[in-house]
Coordinates of C-alpha atoms and ligand atoms in Angstrom, one line a residue:
M1 CA 100.9 111.0 -14.4
R2 CA 100.0 108.7 -11.5
V3 CA 99.0 105.1 -12.0
L4 CA 97.2 102.9 -9.5
V5 CA 98.5 99.3 -9.7
T6 CA 96.5 96.6 -8.0
G7 CA 98.5 93.5 -7.2
G8 CA 101.6 95.6 -7.7
L9 CA 103.8 93.3 -5.5
G10 CA 103.1 90.2 -7.5
F11 CA 105.3 88.6 -10.2
I12 CA 104.1 90.6 -13.2
G13 CA 102.8 93.6 -11.1
S14 CA 106.2 94.3 -9.5
E15 CA 108.0 94.2 -12.8
T16 CA 105.5 96.6 -14.2
V17 CA 105.8 99.0 -11.2
I18 CA 109.6 99.0 -11.9
C19 CA 109.0 100.0 -15.5
L20 CA 106.5 102.7 -14.5
L21 CA 108.9 104.2 -11.9
N22 CA 111.8 104.1 -14.3
E23 CA 109.8 105.9 -16.9
G24 CA 108.9 108.7 -14.5
Y25 CA 105.3 107.8 -13.6
E26 CA 104.1 108.2 -10.0
V27 CA 102.8 104.9 -8.7
T28 CA 100.3 103.8 -6.0
V29 CA 100.4 100.1 -5.3
V30 CA 97.5 98.3 -3.7
D31 CA 98.1 94.7 -2.7
A32 CA 96.5 92.5 -0.1
L33 CA 99.7 90.4 0.3
F34 CA 97.7 87.1 -0.2
N35 CA 100.3 85.7 -2.6
S36 CA 103.0 88.3 -2.4
K37 CA 105.4 89.6 0.2
I38 CA 106.0 93.1 1.6
A39 CA 109.8 92.6 1.0
V40 CA 109.0 93.1 -2.7
L41 CA 108.3 96.8 -2.0
E42 CA 111.9 97.3 -0.6
R43 CA 113.3 95.4 -3.5
I44 CA 111.5 97.7 -5.9
E45 CA 113.0 100.6 -4.1
T46 CA 116.5 99.1 -4.3
I47 CA 116.2 98.6 -8.1
T48 CA 114.6 101.9 -8.9
G49 CA 115.7 104.2 -6.1
K50 CA 112.1 105.2 -5.8
K51 CA 109.3 104.2 -3.4
P52 CA 105.8 103.9 -4.7
D53 CA 102.9 104.7 -2.3
F54 CA 101.7 101.5 -0.9
F55 CA 98.4 100.3 0.7
Q56 CA 97.8 96.9 2.0
V57 CA 94.2 96.6 0.9
D58 CA 92.0 93.9 -0.4
C59 CA 90.2 95.3 -3.5
C60 CA 87.2 93.3 -2.4
D61 CA 86.9 95.6 0.6
Y62 CA 85.0 98.4 -1.1
E63 CA 85.3 100.9 1.8
A64 CA 89.1 100.4 2.3
F65 CA 89.7 100.5 -1.5
K66 CA 87.7 103.8 -1.7
K67 CA 90.0 105.3 0.8
V68 CA 92.9 104.7 -1.6
F69 CA 91.1 106.7 -4.2
E70 CA 90.9 109.6 -1.8
T71 CA 94.7 109.7 -1.5
A72 CA 95.6 110.9 -5.0
K73 CA 94.2 111.7 -8.4
F74 CA 94.9 108.7 -10.7
D75 CA 95.2 109.0 -14.5
A76 CA 95.1 105.2 -15.1
A77 CA 94.8 101.9 -13.3
I78 CA 96.4 98.6 -14.0
H79 CA 94.5 95.7 -12.4
F80 CA 96.8 92.7 -11.7
A81 CA 95.2 91.7 -8.3
G82 CA 93.5 88.3 -8.4
L83 CA 93.7 84.7 -7.5
K84 CA 95.5 82.8 -10.3
A85 CA 96.2 79.1 -9.5
V86 CA 94.4 76.9 -12.0
G87 CA 94.3 73.8 -9.8
E88 CA 93.3 75.7 -6.7
S89 CA 90.4 77.3 -8.6
V90 CA 88.9 73.9 -9.3
E91 CA 88.9 73.1 -5.5
K92 CA 87.8 76.6 -4.4
P93 CA 85.6 77.9 -7.2
I94 CA 83.5 80.3 -5.1
E95 CA 86.6 81.9 -3.6
Y96 CA 87.9 82.5 -7.1
Y97 CA 84.6 83.8 -8.5
E98 CA 84.0 86.0 -5.5
N99 CA 87.6 87.4 -5.2
N100 CA 88.3 88.0 -8.9
L101 CA 84.8 89.4 -9.9
V102 CA 84.1 91.5 -6.8
S103 CA 87.6 93.2 -6.8
S104 CA 87.2 94.0 -10.5
I105 CA 83.7 95.4 -10.1
N106 CA 84.8 97.5 -7.1
L107 CA 87.6 98.8 -9.2
V108 CA 85.4 100.0 -12.1
K109 CA 82.8 101.4 -9.7
L110 CA 85.5 103.5 -8.0
M111 CA 87.1 104.5 -11.2
K112 CA 83.8 105.8 -12.4
E113 CA 83.1 107.6 -9.2
Y114 CA 86.5 109.2 -9.2
G115 CA 86.7 109.9 -12.9
V116 CA 89.7 107.6 -13.6
K117 CA 89.1 106.7 -17.2
N118 CA 92.0 104.5 -18.3
L119 CA 92.3 100.8 -17.3
I120 CA 94.5 97.9 -18.3
F121 CA 93.3 94.5 -17.2
S122 CA 95.5 91.4 -16.8
S123 CA 93.7 88.9 -18.8
S124 CA 95.0 85.6 -20.1
A125 CA 95.3 83.3 -23.1
T126 CA 93.2 81.0 -21.0
V127 CA 90.1 82.9 -22.3
Y128 CA 90.5 81.1 -25.6
G129 CA 89.8 77.7 -24.0
T130 CA 90.9 74.8 -26.1
P131 CA 92.3 76.4 -29.3
K132 CA 90.9 75.1 -32.6
R133 CA 94.0 76.4 -34.3
V134 CA 97.2 78.2 -33.4
P135 CA 98.5 80.8 -33.4
L136 CA 95.7 82.5 -31.6
V137 CA 94.4 85.9 -32.8
E138 CA 92.4 88.3 -30.8
T139 CA 89.3 87.7 -32.9
D140 CA 89.3 84.0 -32.1
P141 CA 86.3 82.8 -30.1
V142 CA 86.5 83.3 -26.3
G143 CA 84.8 80.9 -23.9
H144 CA 84.8 77.5 -22.2
A145 CA 87.9 77.9 -20.1
T146 CA 88.9 74.6 -18.6
N147 CA 88.8 75.8 -15.0
P148 CA 87.1 78.5 -12.8
Y149 CA 90.1 80.7 -12.8
G150 CA 89.9 81.0 -16.6
E151 CA 86.1 81.6 -16.3
T152 CA 86.7 84.5 -14.1
K153 CA 89.0 86.1 -16.8
I154 CA 86.3 85.5 -19.4
M155 CA 83.6 87.0 -17.1
I156 CA 85.7 90.1 -16.2
E157 CA 86.5 90.7 -19.9
R158 CA 82.7 90.7 -20.5
I159 CA 82.0 93.0 -17.6
L160 CA 84.6 95.4 -18.7
G161 CA 83.3 95.3 -22.3
D162 CA 79.8 96.0 -21.2
F163 CA 81.0 98.8 -18.8
Q164 CA 83.0 100.4 -21.6
L165 CA 79.9 100.3 -24.0
A166 CA 77.8 102.1 -21.4
N167 CA 80.7 104.5 -20.6
P168 CA 82.3 105.3 -24.0
D169 CA 84.6 107.9 -22.5
F170 CA 86.5 105.1 -20.7
N171 CA 89.5 103.4 -22.4
I172 CA 90.1 99.8 -21.4
A173 CA 92.8 97.5 -22.6
L174 CA 92.4 93.7 -22.1
L175 CA 95.8 92.2 -22.3
R176 CA 95.8 88.4 -22.9
Y177 CA 99.1 87.1 -21.5
F178 CA 100.5 83.9 -22.7
N179 CA 103.1 82.2 -20.4
P180 CA 105.1 84.7 -18.4
I181 CA 108.4 83.4 -17.2
G182 CA 111.9 84.8 -16.3
A183 CA 112.7 87.3 -13.6
H184 CA 114.2 90.8 -13.1
P185 CA 117.8 90.6 -14.3
S186 CA 119.1 91.8 -10.9
G187 CA 117.8 88.5 -9.4
L188 CA 116.0 90.5 -6.7
L189 CA 112.5 89.8 -8.1
G190 CA 110.9 86.8 -9.8
E191 CA 108.2 84.2 -9.5
D192 CA 107.9 83.1 -5.9
P193 CA 105.1 80.5 -5.7
N194 CA 103.9 79.1 -2.4
G195 CA 104.6 75.4 -2.0
I196 CA 105.1 73.0 -4.9
P197 CA 105.2 75.1 -8.1
N198 CA 102.4 74.3 -10.6
N199 CA 104.0 76.2 -13.5
L200 CA 106.8 74.8 -15.6
M201 CA 109.5 77.4 -15.1
P202 CA 109.6 77.7 -11.3
Y203 CA 109.5 73.9 -11.1
I204 CA 112.5 73.6 -13.5
S205 CA 114.3 76.2 -11.5
Q206 CA 113.8 74.3 -8.3
V207 CA 115.1 71.1 -10.0
A208 CA 118.1 73.1 -11.4
I209 CA 119.2 74.2 -7.9
G210 CA 118.7 70.6 -6.5
K211 CA 115.6 71.5 -4.4
R212 CA 113.6 68.9 -6.3
D213 CA 114.9 65.7 -7.9
Y214 CA 113.4 65.8 -11.4
L215 CA 110.9 67.6 -13.5
R216 CA 107.6 65.7 -14.1
V217 CA 106.8 66.3 -17.7
W218 CA 103.0 66.1 -18.0
G219 CA 102.5 64.0 -21.2
G220 CA 104.8 62.9 -24.0
D221 CA 102.1 61.8 -26.5
Y222 CA 100.6 65.1 -27.6
P223 CA 100.3 65.8 -31.4
T224 CA 103.4 68.1 -31.2
P225 CA 106.8 67.6 -32.8
D226 CA 108.3 66.0 -29.6
G227 CA 105.1 64.9 -28.0
T228 CA 105.2 67.4 -25.1
G229 CA 103.0 70.5 -24.7
V230 CA 103.9 73.7 -26.6
R231 CA 103.4 77.2 -25.1
D232 CA 104.4 80.7 -25.8
Y233 CA 106.8 81.7 -23.0
I234 CA 107.3 85.5 -22.6
H235 CA 109.9 87.1 -20.5
V236 CA 108.2 89.0 -17.6
V237 CA 110.2 92.2 -18.5
D238 CA 108.8 92.1 -22.0
L239 CA 105.4 91.7 -20.6
A240 CA 105.9 94.7 -18.3
E241 CA 107.1 96.7 -21.2
G242 CA 103.9 95.7 -23.0
H243 CA 102.0 97.6 -20.3
M244 CA 104.0 100.7 -20.9
A245 CA 103.2 100.6 -24.6
T246 CA 99.5 100.0 -23.8
L247 CA 99.4 103.0 -21.4
K248 CA 100.7 105.2 -24.2
K249 CA 98.0 103.6 -26.6
L250 CA 95.3 104.6 -24.1
E251 CA 96.3 108.2 -24.5
D252 CA 94.8 108.0 -28.1
K253 CA 91.4 107.2 -26.4
P254 CA 90.8 104.0 -28.3
G255 CA 87.8 102.8 -26.3
L256 CA 88.0 99.0 -25.7
V257 CA 91.0 97.3 -27.1
V258 CA 92.3 93.7 -26.8
Y259 CA 95.9 92.5 -27.3
N260 CA 97.7 89.2 -27.1
L261 CA 101.0 89.6 -25.4
G262 CA 103.4 86.7 -26.3
T263 CA 106.4 86.1 -28.4
G264 CA 104.5 84.4 -31.3
K265 CA 106.8 81.4 -30.9
G266 CA 105.8 78.0 -29.5
T267 CA 108.3 76.1 -27.3
S268 CA 107.8 72.5 -26.1
V269 CA 108.5 71.4 -22.5
L270 CA 111.6 69.5 -23.7
E271 CA 112.8 72.5 -25.7
A272 CA 112.3 74.6 -22.5
V273 CA 114.4 72.1 -20.6
S274 CA 117.2 72.2 -23.2
A275 CA 117.1 76.0 -23.3
Y276 CA 117.4 76.1 -19.5
E277 CA 120.4 73.7 -19.5
K278 CA 122.1 75.6 -22.3
A279 CA 121.5 79.1 -20.7
T280 CA 122.6 78.1 -17.2
G281 CA 124.8 75.1 -17.4
A282 CA 122.6 73.4 -14.7
K283 CA 121.2 69.9 -15.2
V284 CA 117.4 69.4 -15.3
P285 CA 116.6 65.7 -15.1
Y286 CA 113.0 64.8 -16.0
K287 CA 110.6 61.9 -16.3
I288 CA 107.7 61.8 -18.8
L289 CA 104.5 61.0 -17.0
E290 CA 100.8 61.0 -17.8
R291 CA 99.1 64.1 -19.2
R292 CA 97.8 66.7 -16.7
S293 CA 94.1 67.1 -16.9
G294 CA 92.9 70.4 -18.4
D295 CA 96.1 70.9 -20.5
V296 CA 96.0 71.7 -24.2
A297 CA 98.6 70.4 -26.7
E298 CA 99.6 73.7 -28.2
N299 CA 99.0 77.3 -27.3
Y300 CA 100.8 80.3 -28.8
A301 CA 100.0 83.8 -29.9
N302 CA 99.8 85.7 -33.0
C303 CA 101.1 89.1 -31.7
D304 CA 100.8 91.1 -34.9
K305 CA 98.2 93.4 -33.5
A306 CA 100.3 94.3 -30.4
N307 CA 103.4 94.6 -32.6
T308 CA 101.8 97.0 -35.0
E309 CA 99.4 99.0 -32.9
L310 CA 101.5 99.2 -29.7
K311 CA 104.8 99.3 -31.5
W312 CA 105.9 96.7 -29.0
H313 CA 107.9 93.5 -29.5
A314 CA 109.1 90.9 -27.1
R315 CA 112.9 91.4 -27.0
F316 CA 114.0 88.3 -25.0
N317 CA 114.0 84.7 -25.9
V318 CA 113.4 81.6 -23.8
E319 CA 117.1 81.2 -23.0
D320 CA 117.3 84.8 -21.7
A321 CA 114.3 84.1 -19.5
C322 CA 115.8 80.8 -18.2
R323 CA 119.1 82.6 -17.3
D324 CA 117.2 85.3 -15.4
A325 CA 114.9 82.7 -13.7
Y326 CA 117.9 80.7 -12.6
N327 CA 119.7 83.8 -11.3
F328 CA 116.6 84.6 -9.2
Q329 CA 116.3 81.1 -7.9
K330 CA 119.9 80.8 -6.9
K331 CA 119.8 84.1 -5.0
N332 CA 116.5 83.2 -3.4
P333 CA 116.5 79.4 -2.9
D334 CA 113.6 79.6 -0.5
G335 CA 111.8 82.5 -2.2
I336 CA 111.6 86.1 -1.2
K337 CA 112.0 86.5 2.6
Ligands
LIG401 N1 104.4 71.3 -17.3 C1 105.1 70.1 -17.1 N2 105.5 69.9 -15.8 C2 105.3 70.8 -14.8 C3 104.5 72.0 -15.1 C4 104.1 72.2 -16.4 O1 105.3 69.3 -17.9 O2 105.6 70.6 -13.6 C5 103.9 71.5 -18.7 C6 102.4 71.6 -18.9 O3 101.9 70.4 -19.1 C7 102.3 72.5 -20.1 C8 103.5 73.5 -20.0 O4 104.5 72.8 -19.1 O5 102.5 71.8 -21.3 C9 103.2 74.8 -19.3 O6 102.5 74.6 -18.1 P1 102.3 75.8 -17.1 O7 101.6 75.2 -15.9 O8 103.6 76.5 -16.8 O9 101.4 76.8 -17.8 P2 99.9 76.6 -18.5 O10 100.1 76.8 -20.0 O11 99.3 75.4 -18.0 O12 99.1 77.8 -17.9 C10 99.6 79.1 -17.9 C11 99.2 79.9 -16.7 C12 97.7 80.1 -16.6 C13 97.3 80.7 -17.9 C14 97.8 80.0 -19.1 C15 97.4 80.8 -20.3 O13 99.5 79.1 -15.5 O14 97.4 81.0 -15.6 O15 99.1 79.8 -19.0 O16 97.7 80.1 -21.5 F1 95.9 80.8 -17.9

């Protein structure tokens, strides 16, 4: 079975490519290298002993993308490619709408043309907007994301839903990720943001190795037990394994399915800091500052549906993820070269 993976050299994509190769799938990776590095391909080969087919192609370039479909017969596609920085999406909304929507539309057009009938889409818990209650279940209302990035996820979910309705022989899984953290246990692959990290875990890791002085904790007055924001942090290896379980589910021809992928457990910023210190022995000094605009107090998943229907559970806890993130950061203090 051959799987087309767009964005397959990114943080979550590369981890999923490793799982696919380890489980005996053949893999074709398409990545424009906008926010990823070609060295990831070699590292995937070091870890798995296998080399996926690779095309440096922007999925927005329909003609170039079409050529990839000519190279092999795909049984399924996993669509990770996309722009994903929340803050940047506020500054560059058109780039976000254009890139994320056009690449997804091109993908489904080509899948239809070439008869590739199984798709997994990287969606996000951001589609729930500001939650009225937690934990979030898949039937909770979707809409009113707090930024253009989140809106693109909502729009693509709708486009794929409409497409599947019109093409009932297609099977499409929308996977709503909560907060992916951690790294490959080898320390060869992990989250490698450009510039100052926006997300909590890469920022903590840079503080832990002394690259930054202290963590800026955005807000200490939320209505949460310790006043800091609560999220559902899921180890990237667990997330990748969730894609394997979903691929198997698509073999049952379920039509359109939606799953939350998280741990079901909320962790505050200060709990994440303690877990990091405990798991690694490193010190993570912090200062509590004003709230960051667009943040919600609490966001965590109910994962019963994925647990039952996919027979998948997150295996790792936050401390495991902190240990792996630290290992990656120490081995790659300036990111993947
Ligand atoms: N935080 C800090 N300091 C930092 C960074 C983050 O205190 O330097 C806090 C935030 O305020 C929040 C928590 O840590 O309470 C997590 O923040 P992240 O930026 O790591 O993640 P978000 O929950 O804001 O967003 C993430 C992804 C989005 C995705 C969303 C889904 O970045 O792409 O989860 O819920 F849409």
